[in-house]
Amino acid sequence: QVQLQESGPGLVKPSATLSLTCTVSGGSMNDYSWTWIRQSAERGLEWLGHVYKSGTTNYNPSVNNRVTMSVEKTRNLFSMRLKSVTVADTAIYYCAREIDRGMYNWFDVWGQGTLVTVSS
Amino acid sequence: EILMTQSPATLSVSPGERVTLSCRASQSVSSNVAWYQQKPGQAPRLLIYGASLRASGLPARFSGSESGTEFTLTISSLQSEDFAVYYCQYYNNWPPRVIFGPGTKVDIK
């Protein structure tokens, strides 16, 4: 059974870069896309972007010029870097596995989430 | 920009009742809609994808449907473990964009 686990700092200073890692255990990373989603009271659930199974990245325009995502299949992990953070980036960050079946896409496995607070 | 709206924001229900949750898209969309359940302190859990297809292992009391721009999640007989927040989500294939609704909280009457 595939499990995902986010890791990273719980507290980040404004203007700094947030780096998160998601470790995948119990299964292969092949043939899936890998996604980051965050949740805050102000913005609800917000898709940040993904690394598509082909290796292509797609990002939400709301963070497009600040975010970078990557996958390291040999290490069974994927990562996200969000630069120039502000208090508005305070949220619970989830990693999730995306299944793409042509007509339909869905997120079937999620990490437990990690709370990131942006504060000086 | 496509928006997904959910109604009602909160629904107070007694165990055993039938529950119908609504999610409406601001414009015509494909059937690439999923539903998730989230309990306090937990990540969202996939229930439905493709508007009406049940996730593996999902009890049969959960069903999804669509009519035009309206998508519906129905719980035929609410169980105690079903009290949670429910989110709809639309996946736009190109360019890839994912839009979540604001959620409907189902609580105990």
PDB file of C-alpha atoms in Angstrom:
ATOM      1  CA  GLN A   1       0.000   0.000   0.000  1.00  0.00           C
ATOM      2  CA  VAL A   2       1.499   3.283  -1.117  1.00  0.00           C
ATOM      3  CA  GLN A   3       2.072   5.918   1.545  1.00  0.00           C
ATOM      4  CA  LEU A   4       3.258   9.495   1.237  1.00  0.00           C
ATOM      5  CA  GLN A   5       5.027  11.544   3.902  1.00  0.00           C
ATOM      6  CA  GLU A   6       5.795  15.225   3.712  1.00  0.00           C
ATOM      7  CA  SER A   7       8.833  16.686   5.430  1.00  0.00           C
ATOM      8  CA  GLY A   8      10.211  20.163   5.792  1.00  0.00           C
ATOM      9  CA  PRO A   9      10.452  23.132   8.134  1.00  0.00           C
ATOM     10  CA  GLY A  10       7.398  24.112  10.087  1.00  0.00           C
ATOM     11  CA  LEU A  11       8.451  27.749  10.262  1.00  0.00           C
ATOM     12  CA  VAL A  12       9.802  29.881   7.425  1.00  0.00           C
ATOM     13  CA  LYS A  13      10.730  33.554   7.481  1.00  0.00           C
ATOM     14  CA  PRO A  14       9.099  35.997   5.076  1.00  0.00           C
ATOM     15  CA  SER A  15      10.978  36.367   1.761  1.00  0.00           C
ATOM     16  CA  ALA A  16      12.749  33.029   2.305  1.00  0.00           C
ATOM     17  CA  THR A  17      12.367  29.885   0.220  1.00  0.00           C
ATOM     18  CA  LEU A  18      10.176  27.037   1.425  1.00  0.00           C
ATOM     19  CA  SER A  19      11.450  23.554   0.570  1.00  0.00           C
ATOM     20  CA  LEU A  20       9.312  20.466   1.081  1.00  0.00           C
ATOM     21  CA  THR A  21       9.925  16.828   0.280  1.00  0.00           C
ATOM     22  CA  CYS A  22       7.441  14.001  -0.111  1.00  0.00           C
ATOM     23  CA  THR A  23       8.736  10.468   0.423  1.00  0.00           C
ATOM     24  CA  VAL A  24       6.895   7.698  -1.379  1.00  0.00           C
ATOM     25  CA  SER A  25       6.893   4.252   0.207  1.00  0.00           C
ATOM     26  CA  GLY A  26       5.236   0.971  -0.634  1.00  0.00           C
ATOM     27  CA  GLY A  27       5.098   1.386  -4.390  1.00  0.00           C
ATOM     28  CA  SER A  28       6.657   2.614  -7.595  1.00  0.00           C
ATOM     29  CA  MET A  29       6.605   6.219  -8.750  1.00  0.00           C
ATOM     30  CA  ASN A  30       6.401   5.186 -12.386  1.00  0.00           C
ATOM     31  CA  ASP A  31       3.229   5.903 -14.396  1.00  0.00           C
ATOM     32  CA  TYR A  32       1.922   8.481 -11.945  1.00  0.00           C
ATOM     33  CA  SER A  33       1.946  12.234 -11.658  1.00  0.00           C
ATOM     34  CA  TRP A  34       2.937  13.836  -8.364  1.00  0.00           C
ATOM     35  CA  THR A  35       1.145  16.838  -6.952  1.00  0.00           C
ATOM     36  CA  TRP A  36       1.339  19.488  -4.263  1.00  0.00           C
ATOM     37  CA  ILE A  37      -1.840  20.926  -2.738  1.00  0.00           C
ATOM     38  CA  ARG A  38      -2.155  23.318   0.171  1.00  0.00           C
ATOM     39  CA  GLN A  39      -4.999  24.227   2.481  1.00  0.00           C
ATOM     40  CA  SER A  40      -5.650  27.342   4.470  1.00  0.00           C
ATOM     41  CA  ALA A  41      -8.716  28.875   6.041  1.00  0.00           C
ATOM     42  CA  GLU A  42      -8.444  31.861   3.682  1.00  0.00           C
ATOM     43  CA  ARG A  43      -7.947  30.013   0.382  1.00  0.00           C
ATOM     44  CA  GLY A  44      -9.368  26.547   1.049  1.00  0.00           C
ATOM     45  CA  LEU A  45      -7.789  23.708  -0.919  1.00  0.00           C
ATOM     46  CA  GLU A  46      -5.448  25.062  -3.566  1.00  0.00           C
ATOM     47  CA  TRP A  47      -3.660  22.985  -6.196  1.00  0.00           C
ATOM     48  CA  LEU A  48      -0.102  24.274  -6.568  1.00  0.00           C
ATOM     49  CA  GLY A  49       1.039  22.100  -9.429  1.00  0.00           C
ATOM     50  CA  HIS A  50       2.377  18.743 -10.428  1.00  0.00           C
ATOM     51  CA  VAL A  51       5.131  16.818 -12.067  1.00  0.00           C
ATOM     52  CA  TYR A  52       3.302  14.934 -14.774  1.00  0.00           C
ATOM     53  CA  LYS A  53       4.222  11.302 -15.389  1.00  0.00           C
ATOM     54  CA  SER A  54       6.094  12.375 -18.531  1.00  0.00           C
ATOM     55  CA  GLY A  55       8.304  14.654 -16.414  1.00  0.00           C
ATOM     56  CA  THR A  56       6.591  17.869 -17.499  1.00  0.00           C
ATOM     57  CA  THR A  57       5.699  20.342 -14.795  1.00  0.00           C
ATOM     58  CA  ASN A  58       2.517  22.404 -14.649  1.00  0.00           C
ATOM     59  CA  TYR A  59       1.912  25.036 -12.041  1.00  0.00           C
ATOM     60  CA  ASN A  60      -1.005  27.067 -10.761  1.00  0.00           C
ATOM     61  CA  PRO A  61      -0.679  30.591 -12.180  1.00  0.00           C
ATOM     62  CA  SER A  62      -1.118  31.891  -8.633  1.00  0.00           C
ATOM     63  CA  VAL A  63       2.372  30.583  -7.756  1.00  0.00           C
ATOM     64  CA  ASN A  64       3.820  29.974 -11.203  1.00  0.00           C
ATOM     65  CA  ASN A  65       6.741  32.386 -10.985  1.00  0.00           C
ATOM     66  CA  ARG A  66       7.732  31.252  -7.485  1.00  0.00           C
ATOM     67  CA  VAL A  67       7.425  27.461  -7.484  1.00  0.00           C
ATOM     68  CA  THR A  68       9.587  24.615  -8.711  1.00  0.00           C
ATOM     69  CA  MET A  69       8.691  20.936  -8.455  1.00  0.00           C
ATOM     70  CA  SER A  70      10.804  17.887  -9.202  1.00  0.00           C
ATOM     71  CA  VAL A  71      10.791  14.114  -8.907  1.00  0.00           C
ATOM     72  CA  GLU A  72      13.662  11.794  -7.989  1.00  0.00           C
ATOM     73  CA  LYS A  73      12.378   8.333  -8.792  1.00  0.00           C
ATOM     74  CA  THR A  74      15.603   6.594  -7.793  1.00  0.00           C
ATOM     75  CA  ARG A  75      15.168   7.996  -4.290  1.00  0.00           C
ATOM     76  CA  ASN A  76      11.370   7.609  -4.247  1.00  0.00           C
ATOM     77  CA  LEU A  77      10.679  11.210  -3.479  1.00  0.00           C
ATOM     78  CA  PHE A  78       9.408  14.430  -4.989  1.00  0.00           C
ATOM     79  CA  SER A  79      10.004  17.974  -3.916  1.00  0.00           C
ATOM     80  CA  MET A  80       8.702  21.499  -4.058  1.00  0.00           C
ATOM     81  CA  ARG A  81      10.453  24.833  -3.611  1.00  0.00           C
ATOM     82  CA  LEU A  82       8.421  27.997  -3.139  1.00  0.00           C
ATOM     83  CA  LYS A  83      10.454  31.171  -3.078  1.00  0.00           C
ATOM     84  CA  SER A  84       9.766  34.633  -1.706  1.00  0.00           C
ATOM     85  CA  VAL A  85       7.158  33.389   0.748  1.00  0.00           C
ATOM     86  CA  THR A  86       4.781  35.703   2.569  1.00  0.00           C
ATOM     87  CA  VAL A  87       2.311  35.195   5.393  1.00  0.00           C
ATOM     88  CA  ALA A  88      -0.236  34.325   2.716  1.00  0.00           C
ATOM     89  CA  ASP A  89       1.718  31.106   2.085  1.00  0.00           C
ATOM     90  CA  THR A  90       0.969  29.873   5.609  1.00  0.00           C
ATOM     91  CA  ALA A  91      -0.958  26.640   5.118  1.00  0.00           C
ATOM     92  CA  ILE A  92      -1.019  22.890   5.487  1.00  0.00           C
ATOM     93  CA  TYR A  93       0.882  21.472   2.537  1.00  0.00           C
ATOM     94  CA  TYR A  94      -0.111  18.078   1.135  1.00  0.00           C
ATOM     95  CA  CYS A  95       1.602  15.905  -1.401  1.00  0.00           C
ATOM     96  CA  ALA A  96      -0.609  13.572  -3.391  1.00  0.00           C
ATOM     97  CA  ARG A  97      -0.453  10.962  -6.112  1.00  0.00           C
ATOM     98  CA  GLU A  98      -2.384  11.773  -9.257  1.00  0.00           C
ATOM     99  CA  ILE A  99      -3.855   9.132 -11.488  1.00  0.00           C
ATOM    100  CA  ASP A 100      -4.396  10.104 -15.121  1.00  0.00           C
ATOM    101  CA  ARG A 101      -6.670   7.857 -17.142  1.00  0.00           C
ATOM    102  CA  GLY A 102      -7.121  10.124 -20.147  1.00  0.00           C
ATOM    103  CA  MET A 103     -10.649  11.389 -19.582  1.00  0.00           C
ATOM    104  CA  TYR A 104     -10.343  11.435 -15.823  1.00  0.00           C
ATOM    105  CA  ASN A 105      -7.760  12.490 -13.259  1.00  0.00           C
ATOM    106  CA  TRP A 106      -7.921  12.077  -9.521  1.00  0.00           C
ATOM    107  CA  PHE A 107      -5.811  12.159  -6.385  1.00  0.00           C
ATOM    108  CA  ASP A 108      -5.992   8.757  -4.783  1.00  0.00           C
ATOM    109  CA  VAL A 109      -3.232   8.837  -2.155  1.00  0.00           C
ATOM    110  CA  TRP A 110      -2.407  11.822   0.041  1.00  0.00           C
ATOM    111  CA  GLY A 111       0.242  12.531   2.620  1.00  0.00           C
ATOM    112  CA  GLN A 112      -0.887  13.483   6.100  1.00  0.00           C
ATOM    113  CA  GLY A 113       0.042  17.119   5.475  1.00  0.00           C
ATOM    114  CA  THR A 114       2.593  19.394   7.053  1.00  0.00           C
ATOM    115  CA  LEU A 115       1.820  22.775   8.559  1.00  0.00           C
ATOM    116  CA  VAL A 116       4.050  25.564   7.324  1.00  0.00           C
ATOM    117  CA  THR A 117       3.909  28.911   9.077  1.00  0.00           C
ATOM    118  CA  VAL A 118       5.490  31.986   7.532  1.00  0.00           C
ATOM    119  CA  SER A 119       6.532  34.361  10.269  1.00  0.00           C
ATOM    120  CA  SER A 120       9.498  36.427  11.349  1.00  0.00           C
TER     121      SER A 120
ATOM    122  CA  GLU B   1     -11.658  31.134 -14.886  1.00  0.00           C
ATOM    123  CA  ILE B   2     -13.829  28.237 -13.782  1.00  0.00           C
ATOM    124  CA  LEU B   3     -15.265  28.401 -10.289  1.00  0.00           C
ATOM    125  CA  MET B   4     -16.819  25.538  -8.347  1.00  0.00           C
ATOM    126  CA  THR B   5     -19.452  26.489  -5.815  1.00  0.00           C
ATOM    127  CA  GLN B   6     -20.914  24.131  -3.235  1.00  0.00           C
ATOM    128  CA  SER B   7     -24.181  24.273  -1.395  1.00  0.00           C
ATOM    129  CA  PRO B   8     -25.143  24.337   1.313  1.00  0.00           C
ATOM    130  CA  ALA B   9     -22.096  25.473   3.274  1.00  0.00           C
ATOM    131  CA  THR B  10     -23.274  23.445   6.254  1.00  0.00           C
ATOM    132  CA  LEU B  11     -25.833  20.685   6.499  1.00  0.00           C
ATOM    133  CA  SER B  12     -27.158  19.353   9.809  1.00  0.00           C
ATOM    134  CA  VAL B  13     -28.319  15.795   9.449  1.00  0.00           C
ATOM    135  CA  SER B  14     -29.428  12.896  11.616  1.00  0.00           C
ATOM    136  CA  PRO B  15     -27.850   9.442  11.199  1.00  0.00           C
ATOM    137  CA  GLY B  16     -29.771   7.343   8.728  1.00  0.00           C
ATOM    138  CA  GLU B  17     -30.954  10.295   6.658  1.00  0.00           C
ATOM    139  CA  ARG B  18     -30.326  10.684   2.944  1.00  0.00           C
ATOM    140  CA  VAL B  19     -27.900  13.485   2.132  1.00  0.00           C
ATOM    141  CA  THR B  20     -27.514  15.327  -1.168  1.00  0.00           C
ATOM    142  CA  LEU B  21     -24.591  17.688  -1.655  1.00  0.00           C
ATOM    143  CA  SER B  22     -24.411  20.015  -4.622  1.00  0.00           C
ATOM    144  CA  CYS B  23     -21.457  21.353  -6.581  1.00  0.00           C
ATOM    145  CA  ARG B  24     -21.975  23.736  -9.489  1.00  0.00           C
ATOM    146  CA  ALA B  25     -19.449  24.812 -12.113  1.00  0.00           C
ATOM    147  CA  SER B  26     -19.487  28.413 -13.329  1.00  0.00           C
ATOM    148  CA  GLN B  27     -19.363  27.226 -16.947  1.00  0.00           C
ATOM    149  CA  SER B  28     -19.680  24.070 -18.951  1.00  0.00           C
ATOM    150  CA  VAL B  29     -17.080  21.528 -17.840  1.00  0.00           C
ATOM    151  CA  SER B  30     -16.277  17.930 -18.586  1.00  0.00           C
ATOM    152  CA  SER B  31     -17.126  15.061 -16.260  1.00  0.00           C
ATOM    153  CA  ASN B  32     -13.633  15.218 -14.776  1.00  0.00           C
ATOM    154  CA  VAL B  33     -15.005  15.934 -11.307  1.00  0.00           C
ATOM    155  CA  ALA B  34     -14.012  14.222  -8.076  1.00  0.00           C
ATOM    156  CA  TRP B  35     -15.354  14.300  -4.553  1.00  0.00           C
ATOM    157  CA  TYR B  36     -13.311  14.100  -1.371  1.00  0.00           C
ATOM    158  CA  GLN B  37     -14.180  13.669   2.297  1.00  0.00           C
ATOM    159  CA  GLN B  38     -12.088  15.360   4.962  1.00  0.00           C
ATOM    160  CA  LYS B  39     -12.254  14.780   8.693  1.00  0.00           C
ATOM    161  CA  PRO B  40     -10.570  17.049  11.257  1.00  0.00           C
ATOM    162  CA  GLY B  41      -6.811  16.647  11.314  1.00  0.00           C
ATOM    163  CA  GLN B  42      -6.802  14.359   8.281  1.00  0.00           C
ATOM    164  CA  ALA B  43      -5.992  14.684   4.635  1.00  0.00           C
ATOM    165  CA  PRO B  44      -8.825  14.583   2.116  1.00  0.00           C
ATOM    166  CA  ARG B  45      -9.916  11.100   1.085  1.00  0.00           C
ATOM    167  CA  LEU B  46     -11.006  10.301  -2.461  1.00  0.00           C
ATOM    168  CA  LEU B  47     -14.633   9.190  -2.778  1.00  0.00           C
ATOM    169  CA  ILE B  48     -15.716   9.682  -6.376  1.00  0.00           C
ATOM    170  CA  TYR B  49     -13.913  10.404  -9.662  1.00  0.00           C
ATOM    171  CA  GLY B  50     -15.208  10.906 -13.181  1.00  0.00           C
ATOM    172  CA  ALA B  51     -18.336  12.439 -11.578  1.00  0.00           C
ATOM    173  CA  SER B  52     -19.858   9.043 -10.775  1.00  0.00           C
ATOM    174  CA  LEU B  53     -17.169   6.388 -10.386  1.00  0.00           C
ATOM    175  CA  ARG B  54     -16.575   5.096  -6.867  1.00  0.00           C
ATOM    176  CA  ALA B  55     -13.093   4.885  -5.427  1.00  0.00           C
ATOM    177  CA  SER B  56     -11.877   1.441  -4.533  1.00  0.00           C
ATOM    178  CA  GLY B  57     -13.467   0.153  -1.332  1.00  0.00           C
ATOM    179  CA  LEU B  58     -15.983   2.970  -1.051  1.00  0.00           C
ATOM    180  CA  PRO B  59     -19.280   1.887   0.532  1.00  0.00           C
ATOM    181  CA  ALA B  60     -22.184   1.707  -1.872  1.00  0.00           C
ATOM    182  CA  ARG B  61     -24.128   4.316   0.081  1.00  0.00           C
ATOM    183  CA  PHE B  62     -21.979   6.956  -1.649  1.00  0.00           C
ATOM    184  CA  SER B  63     -22.848   7.875  -5.220  1.00  0.00           C
ATOM    185  CA  GLY B  64     -22.113  10.689  -7.608  1.00  0.00           C
ATOM    186  CA  SER B  65     -24.041  12.108 -10.525  1.00  0.00           C
ATOM    187  CA  GLU B  66     -24.067  15.042 -12.899  1.00  0.00           C
ATOM    188  CA  SER B  67     -26.586  17.122 -14.790  1.00  0.00           C
ATOM    189  CA  GLY B  68     -25.236  19.896 -16.947  1.00  0.00           C
ATOM    190  CA  THR B  69     -22.969  22.027 -14.785  1.00  0.00           C
ATOM    191  CA  GLU B  70     -24.284  20.564 -11.537  1.00  0.00           C
ATOM    192  CA  PHE B  71     -22.604  17.669  -9.805  1.00  0.00           C
ATOM    193  CA  THR B  72     -24.138  15.845  -6.876  1.00  0.00           C
ATOM    194  CA  LEU B  73     -22.804  13.603  -4.140  1.00  0.00           C
ATOM    195  CA  THR B  74     -25.444  11.496  -2.458  1.00  0.00           C
ATOM    196  CA  ILE B  75     -25.114   9.510   0.732  1.00  0.00           C
ATOM    197  CA  SER B  76     -28.111   7.219   0.862  1.00  0.00           C
ATOM    198  CA  SER B  77     -28.116   6.638   4.631  1.00  0.00           C
ATOM    199  CA  LEU B  78     -25.716   8.732   6.647  1.00  0.00           C
ATOM    200  CA  GLN B  79     -23.554   6.826   9.092  1.00  0.00           C
ATOM    201  CA  SER B  80     -21.791   8.302  12.127  1.00  0.00           C
ATOM    202  CA  GLU B  81     -18.420   8.074  10.379  1.00  0.00           C
ATOM    203  CA  ASP B  82     -19.710  10.207   7.494  1.00  0.00           C
ATOM    204  CA  PHE B  83     -19.803  13.455   9.453  1.00  0.00           C
ATOM    205  CA  ALA B  84     -17.085  15.457   7.725  1.00  0.00           C
ATOM    206  CA  VAL B  85     -16.427  18.163   5.164  1.00  0.00           C
ATOM    207  CA  TYR B  86     -16.973  17.229   1.518  1.00  0.00           C
ATOM    208  CA  TYR B  87     -15.170  18.906  -1.375  1.00  0.00           C
ATOM    209  CA  CYS B  88     -15.773  18.722  -5.061  1.00  0.00           C
ATOM    210  CA  GLN B  89     -12.877  19.204  -7.421  1.00  0.00           C
ATOM    211  CA  TYR B  90     -12.684  19.837 -11.157  1.00  0.00           C
ATOM    212  CA  TYR B  91      -9.652  18.884 -13.217  1.00  0.00           C
ATOM    213  CA  ASN B  92      -9.185  20.815 -16.437  1.00  0.00           C
ATOM    214  CA  ASN B  93      -7.076  18.693 -18.733  1.00  0.00           C
ATOM    215  CA  TRP B  94      -5.484  21.466 -20.785  1.00  0.00           C
ATOM    216  CA  PRO B  95      -3.964  23.585 -19.606  1.00  0.00           C
ATOM    217  CA  PRO B  96      -3.826  21.482 -16.447  1.00  0.00           C
ATOM    218  CA  ARG B  97      -5.696  23.273 -13.711  1.00  0.00           C
ATOM    219  CA  VAL B  98      -7.377  21.892 -10.626  1.00  0.00           C
ATOM    220  CA  ILE B  99     -10.157  23.793  -8.903  1.00  0.00           C
ATOM    221  CA  PHE B 100     -11.617  22.799  -5.564  1.00  0.00           C
ATOM    222  CA  GLY B 101     -14.987  23.888  -4.263  1.00  0.00           C
ATOM    223  CA  PRO B 102     -15.192  25.575  -0.842  1.00  0.00           C
ATOM    224  CA  GLY B 103     -16.660  22.486   0.815  1.00  0.00           C
ATOM    225  CA  THR B 104     -19.861  21.443   2.559  1.00  0.00           C
ATOM    226  CA  LYS B 105     -19.708  20.535   6.212  1.00  0.00           C
ATOM    227  CA  VAL B 106     -22.039  17.739   7.252  1.00  0.00           C
ATOM    228  CA  ASP B 107     -22.614  17.808  10.978  1.00  0.00           C
ATOM    229  CA  ILE B 108     -24.873  16.154  13.492  1.00  0.00           C
ATOM    230  CA  LYS B 109     -28.375  17.530  13.887  1.00  0.00           C
TER     231      LYS B 109
END
